[in-house]
Amino acid sequence: MIQADLDELKIPEKELEDLSGIALSDGFAADFYRPAALRDGKKLFSLLLNELLIFCVTLVVSLPVALLANKHNVGSFSDAEIFVRVLQITLGLSLAITLAWNVYKWVKAKPLATLAGLLDEVEKYHEVIQALDIIDRLTDAGNLQANLINRGDAIEALKITRESLVCALKTERILRENQKFIGRRYELFANIESNLAALMALDVSDRATEYGRLLNEALEIGMSVHKEVRKLQNGR
């Protein structure tokens, strides 16, 4: 069972939905902006299934159009030729509609691209927590030498990273929902700047240890979040 201090560091989906203002559990419109979503078998399957359903719906819509377009050809062509023409029109029209729908979704979801990137960083953050939990279990089992000081540094780094992620998600939502100048964003930017500085200031005596490696991963996440927020700041 995961230790309480690690469990508290997680950012549950409900909190992510509250921070972003988007119902992620119902499917995220910008999943195709997320490399992590495309690597996730379940999410990739869901995306492909959704595309298949859309294509099937367009086939139902396109078939009557194709039949009407070939109505005047009855008697002039053989049944086989008419079938081929109807099939060509149906498939061509279905593919065109499906492509147009995907372009529309891509344009509509483009404002969520930054949020998609931040959600990927949250997934990386949770992977670090999971890795730390595995190390804890191995240590408890006597397979690794305990190093509580380094673990404390890793926990502190994760706390700071969590704060940065929360600040970044709040900032993204504020800027997404309010296109005009918002004074509070500078306070949030300042929090992220200070959190990143705190992460970089952490000193681990032995960076080669597992806990030290995880701290470095937390620092990389913090820098990625900082980069995303900088894009937001410059973009607005």
Tab-separated table of C-alpha atoms in Angstrom:
chain	number	residue	atom	x	y	z
A	1	MET	CA	0.000	0.000	0.000
A	2	ILE	CA	1.305	3.447	-0.937
A	3	GLN	CA	2.560	5.544	1.968
A	4	ALA	CA	0.307	8.391	3.143
A	5	ASP	CA	2.761	11.186	2.276
A	6	LEU	CA	2.977	9.957	-1.326
A	7	ASP	CA	-0.779	9.465	-1.633
A	8	GLU	CA	-1.347	13.063	-0.517
A	9	LEU	CA	0.980	14.302	-3.258
A	10	LYS	CA	-1.184	12.892	-6.044
A	11	ILE	CA	-3.443	15.197	-8.052
A	12	PRO	CA	-6.697	13.225	-8.461
A	13	GLU	CA	-8.792	13.548	-11.598
A	14	LYS	CA	-11.544	15.419	-9.724
A	15	GLU	CA	-9.032	18.065	-8.650
A	16	LEU	CA	-7.697	18.290	-12.214
A	17	GLU	CA	-11.245	18.860	-13.453
A	18	ASP	CA	-11.800	21.579	-10.840
A	19	LEU	CA	-8.507	23.265	-11.743
A	20	SER	CA	-9.017	23.100	-15.518
A	21	GLY	CA	-12.794	23.575	-15.597
A	22	ILE	CA	-13.102	20.656	-18.037
A	23	ALA	CA	-14.752	17.266	-17.487
A	24	LEU	CA	-11.761	15.073	-18.302
A	25	SER	CA	-13.604	11.883	-17.325
A	26	ASP	CA	-15.991	12.360	-20.274
A	27	GLY	CA	-13.143	12.378	-22.779
A	28	PHE	CA	-10.747	15.220	-23.432
A	29	ALA	CA	-11.182	17.082	-26.721
A	30	ALA	CA	-7.444	17.714	-27.116
A	31	ASP	CA	-6.235	14.162	-26.457
A	32	PHE	CA	-4.642	14.061	-29.908
A	33	TYR	CA	-2.366	16.900	-28.713
A	34	ARG	CA	-1.099	14.610	-25.960
A	35	PRO	CA	1.693	12.128	-26.732
A	36	ALA	CA	0.904	10.393	-23.434
A	37	ALA	CA	-2.703	9.824	-24.527
A	38	LEU	CA	-1.548	8.284	-27.798
A	39	ARG	CA	0.796	5.960	-25.901
A	40	ASP	CA	-2.008	4.875	-23.591
A	41	GLY	CA	-3.624	1.785	-25.149
A	42	LYS	CA	-7.066	2.456	-23.669
A	43	LYS	CA	-7.138	6.109	-24.704
A	44	LEU	CA	-5.787	5.334	-28.168
A	45	PHE	CA	-8.425	2.628	-28.603
A	46	SER	CA	-11.104	5.100	-27.487
A	47	LEU	CA	-9.881	7.682	-30.012
A	48	LEU	CA	-9.827	5.151	-32.859
A	49	LEU	CA	-13.265	3.814	-31.879
A	50	ASN	CA	-14.627	7.344	-31.901
A	51	GLU	CA	-13.196	7.894	-35.390
A	52	LEU	CA	-14.768	4.632	-36.568
A	53	LEU	CA	-18.169	5.645	-35.198
A	54	ILE	CA	-17.934	9.023	-36.930
A	55	PHE	CA	-17.037	7.320	-40.205
A	56	CYS	CA	-19.991	4.921	-39.856
A	57	VAL	CA	-22.364	7.836	-39.286
A	58	THR	CA	-21.025	9.597	-42.372
A	59	LEU	CA	-21.581	6.417	-44.394
A	60	VAL	CA	-25.254	6.436	-43.384
A	61	VAL	CA	-25.512	10.086	-44.438
A	62	SER	CA	-23.545	9.655	-47.665
A	63	LEU	CA	-25.326	6.563	-49.008
A	64	PRO	CA	-28.666	8.283	-49.801
A	65	VAL	CA	-26.757	11.120	-51.484
A	66	ALA	CA	-24.859	8.621	-53.642
A	67	LEU	CA	-28.083	6.814	-54.568
A	68	LEU	CA	-29.770	10.057	-55.589
A	69	ALA	CA	-26.723	11.077	-57.625
A	70	ASN	CA	-26.948	7.824	-59.618
A	71	LYS	CA	-30.727	7.731	-59.929
A	72	HIS	CA	-30.607	8.964	-63.518
A	73	ASN	CA	-28.060	6.258	-64.429
A	74	VAL	CA	-30.494	3.395	-63.830
A	75	GLY	CA	-30.987	1.686	-67.190
A	76	SER	CA	-27.913	3.338	-68.692
A	77	PHE	CA	-25.394	1.262	-66.729
A	78	SER	CA	-25.322	-2.293	-65.460
A	79	ASP	CA	-26.120	-3.021	-61.826
A	80	ALA	CA	-22.454	-3.752	-61.165
A	81	GLU	CA	-21.370	-0.406	-62.618
A	82	ILE	CA	-23.993	1.478	-60.619
A	83	PHE	CA	-22.908	-0.344	-57.458
A	84	VAL	CA	-19.283	0.660	-58.026
A	85	ARG	CA	-20.263	4.296	-58.676
A	86	VAL	CA	-22.460	4.409	-55.574
A	87	LEU	CA	-19.670	2.842	-53.512
A	88	GLN	CA	-17.099	5.329	-54.790
A	89	ILE	CA	-19.310	8.335	-54.065
A	90	THR	CA	-20.302	7.015	-50.634
A	91	LEU	CA	-16.734	6.301	-49.529
A	92	GLY	CA	-15.354	9.514	-51.015
A	93	LEU	CA	-18.045	11.670	-49.409
A	94	SER	CA	-17.671	9.853	-46.066
A	95	LEU	CA	-13.917	10.342	-46.018
A	96	ALA	CA	-14.323	14.026	-46.919
A	97	ILE	CA	-16.877	14.612	-44.144
A	98	THR	CA	-14.771	12.700	-41.605
A	99	LEU	CA	-11.679	14.709	-42.546
A	100	ALA	CA	-13.612	17.983	-42.324
A	101	TRP	CA	-14.965	16.989	-38.904
A	102	ASN	CA	-11.469	16.200	-37.632
A	103	VAL	CA	-10.127	19.518	-38.915
A	104	TYR	CA	-13.012	21.256	-37.126
A	105	LYS	CA	-12.230	19.391	-33.886
A	106	TRP	CA	-8.532	20.214	-34.239
A	107	VAL	CA	-9.282	23.933	-34.642
A	108	LYS	CA	-11.750	23.930	-31.730
A	109	ALA	CA	-9.308	22.042	-29.489
A	110	LYS	CA	-6.272	24.164	-30.365
A	111	PRO	CA	-6.819	26.536	-27.401
A	112	LEU	CA	-6.533	23.454	-25.165
A	113	ALA	CA	-3.099	22.472	-26.491
A	114	THR	CA	-1.302	24.064	-23.529
A	115	LEU	CA	-3.632	22.307	-21.089
A	116	ALA	CA	-2.911	19.029	-22.889
A	117	GLY	CA	0.814	19.609	-22.365
A	118	LEU	CA	0.292	20.324	-18.670
A	119	LEU	CA	-1.783	17.157	-18.264
A	120	ASP	CA	1.111	15.219	-19.780
A	121	GLU	CA	3.386	16.765	-17.155
A	122	VAL	CA	0.907	15.681	-14.454
A	123	GLU	CA	1.132	12.109	-15.758
A	124	LYS	CA	4.946	12.251	-15.605
A	125	TYR	CA	4.667	13.604	-12.060
A	126	HIS	CA	2.456	10.682	-11.060
A	127	GLU	CA	4.959	8.272	-12.626
A	128	VAL	CA	7.671	9.734	-10.371
A	129	ILE	CA	5.400	9.190	-7.344
A	130	GLN	CA	4.819	5.611	-8.452
A	131	ALA	CA	8.567	5.053	-8.863
A	132	LEU	CA	9.198	6.463	-5.382
A	133	ASP	CA	6.551	4.113	-3.978
A	134	ILE	CA	8.306	1.134	-5.582
A	135	ILE	CA	11.616	2.238	-4.071
A	136	ASP	CA	9.946	2.515	-0.657
A	137	ARG	CA	8.623	-1.039	-0.957
A	138	LEU	CA	12.001	-2.391	-2.010
A	139	THR	CA	13.635	-0.570	0.891
A	140	ASP	CA	11.083	-1.988	3.346
A	141	ALA	CA	11.750	-5.457	1.942
A	142	GLY	CA	15.471	-5.006	2.576
A	143	ASN	CA	16.468	-4.959	-1.092
A	144	LEU	CA	17.683	-1.358	-1.021
A	145	GLN	CA	19.673	0.567	1.579
A	146	ALA	CA	17.478	3.083	3.379
A	147	ASN	CA	18.402	6.713	2.861
A	148	LEU	CA	15.805	8.832	4.636
A	149	ILE	CA	17.582	12.127	4.003
A	150	ASN	CA	17.514	11.644	0.238
A	151	ARG	CA	13.897	10.475	0.394
A	152	GLY	CA	13.024	13.655	2.259
A	153	ASP	CA	14.599	15.722	-0.508
A	154	ALA	CA	12.622	13.794	-3.114
A	155	ILE	CA	9.360	14.371	-1.197
A	156	GLU	CA	10.149	18.080	-0.884
A	157	ALA	CA	10.857	18.274	-4.625
A	158	LEU	CA	7.537	16.574	-5.374
A	159	LYS	CA	5.682	19.007	-3.109
A	160	ILE	CA	7.199	21.952	-4.948
A	161	THR	CA	6.474	20.322	-8.316
A	162	ARG	CA	2.847	19.782	-7.269
A	163	GLU	CA	2.511	23.450	-6.356
A	164	SER	CA	3.967	24.444	-9.735
A	165	LEU	CA	1.572	22.152	-11.593
A	166	VAL	CA	-1.417	23.531	-9.682
A	167	CYS	CA	-0.293	27.116	-10.339
A	168	ALA	CA	0.218	26.353	-14.020
A	169	LEU	CA	-3.225	24.752	-14.361
A	170	LYS	CA	-4.850	27.739	-12.652
A	171	THR	CA	-2.939	30.134	-14.897
A	172	GLU	CA	-3.883	28.231	-18.053
A	173	ARG	CA	-7.574	28.261	-17.117
A	174	ILE	CA	-7.596	31.964	-16.254
A	175	LEU	CA	-5.904	32.916	-19.523
A	176	ARG	CA	-8.070	30.509	-21.544
A	177	GLU	CA	-11.321	31.770	-20.095
A	178	ASN	CA	-10.298	35.435	-20.070
A	179	GLN	CA	-8.551	36.723	-23.156
A	180	LYS	CA	-8.120	40.239	-21.780
A	181	PHE	CA	-5.415	41.335	-19.388
A	182	ILE	CA	-5.717	39.765	-15.930
A	183	GLY	CA	-3.666	41.209	-13.110
A	184	ARG	CA	-3.639	38.035	-11.016
A	185	ARG	CA	-1.674	36.105	-13.599
A	186	TYR	CA	1.534	37.853	-12.514
A	187	GLU	CA	1.053	36.511	-8.986
A	188	LEU	CA	0.686	32.989	-10.381
A	189	PHE	CA	3.705	33.417	-12.659
A	190	ALA	CA	5.710	34.593	-9.640
A	191	ASN	CA	4.682	31.477	-7.680
A	192	ILE	CA	5.859	29.204	-10.500
A	193	GLU	CA	9.133	31.125	-10.787
A	194	SER	CA	9.787	30.807	-7.038
A	195	ASN	CA	8.851	27.104	-7.023
A	196	LEU	CA	11.270	26.381	-9.847
A	197	ALA	CA	13.995	28.323	-8.034
A	198	ALA	CA	13.317	26.287	-4.876
A	199	LEU	CA	13.572	23.046	-6.852
A	200	MET	CA	16.888	24.055	-8.372
A	201	ALA	CA	18.197	25.064	-4.945
A	202	LEU	CA	17.586	21.640	-3.404
A	203	ASP	CA	20.840	19.874	-2.685
A	204	VAL	CA	21.077	16.111	-2.845
A	205	SER	CA	24.345	14.718	-1.530
A	206	ASP	CA	24.401	11.807	-3.955
A	207	ARG	CA	22.660	12.407	-7.284
A	208	ALA	CA	23.430	8.837	-8.332
A	209	THR	CA	20.980	7.372	-5.790
A	210	GLU	CA	17.448	6.413	-6.781
A	211	TYR	CA	15.990	9.229	-4.699
A	212	GLY	CA	18.394	11.684	-6.300
A	213	ARG	CA	17.358	10.511	-9.760
A	214	LEU	CA	13.701	11.057	-8.886
A	215	LEU	CA	14.483	14.536	-7.621
A	216	ASN	CA	16.090	15.284	-10.986
A	217	GLU	CA	12.954	14.037	-12.736
A	218	ALA	CA	10.848	16.322	-10.539
A	219	LEU	CA	13.132	19.209	-11.516
A	220	GLU	CA	12.691	18.370	-15.209
A	221	ILE	CA	8.901	18.401	-14.781
A	222	GLY	CA	9.131	21.741	-13.007
A	223	MET	CA	11.186	23.187	-15.862
A	224	SER	CA	8.716	21.830	-18.433
A	225	VAL	CA	5.843	23.449	-16.541
A	226	HIS	CA	7.819	26.682	-16.380
A	227	LYS	CA	8.330	26.524	-20.162
A	228	GLU	CA	4.605	25.930	-20.826
A	229	VAL	CA	3.632	28.877	-18.633
A	230	ARG	CA	6.195	31.068	-20.348
A	231	LYS	CA	4.534	30.166	-23.662
A	232	LEU	CA	1.205	31.202	-22.174
A	233	GLN	CA	2.658	34.478	-20.923
A	234	ASN	CA	4.271	35.323	-24.252
A	235	GLY	CA	1.267	34.104	-26.253
A	236	ARG	CA	-1.123	36.377	-24.387
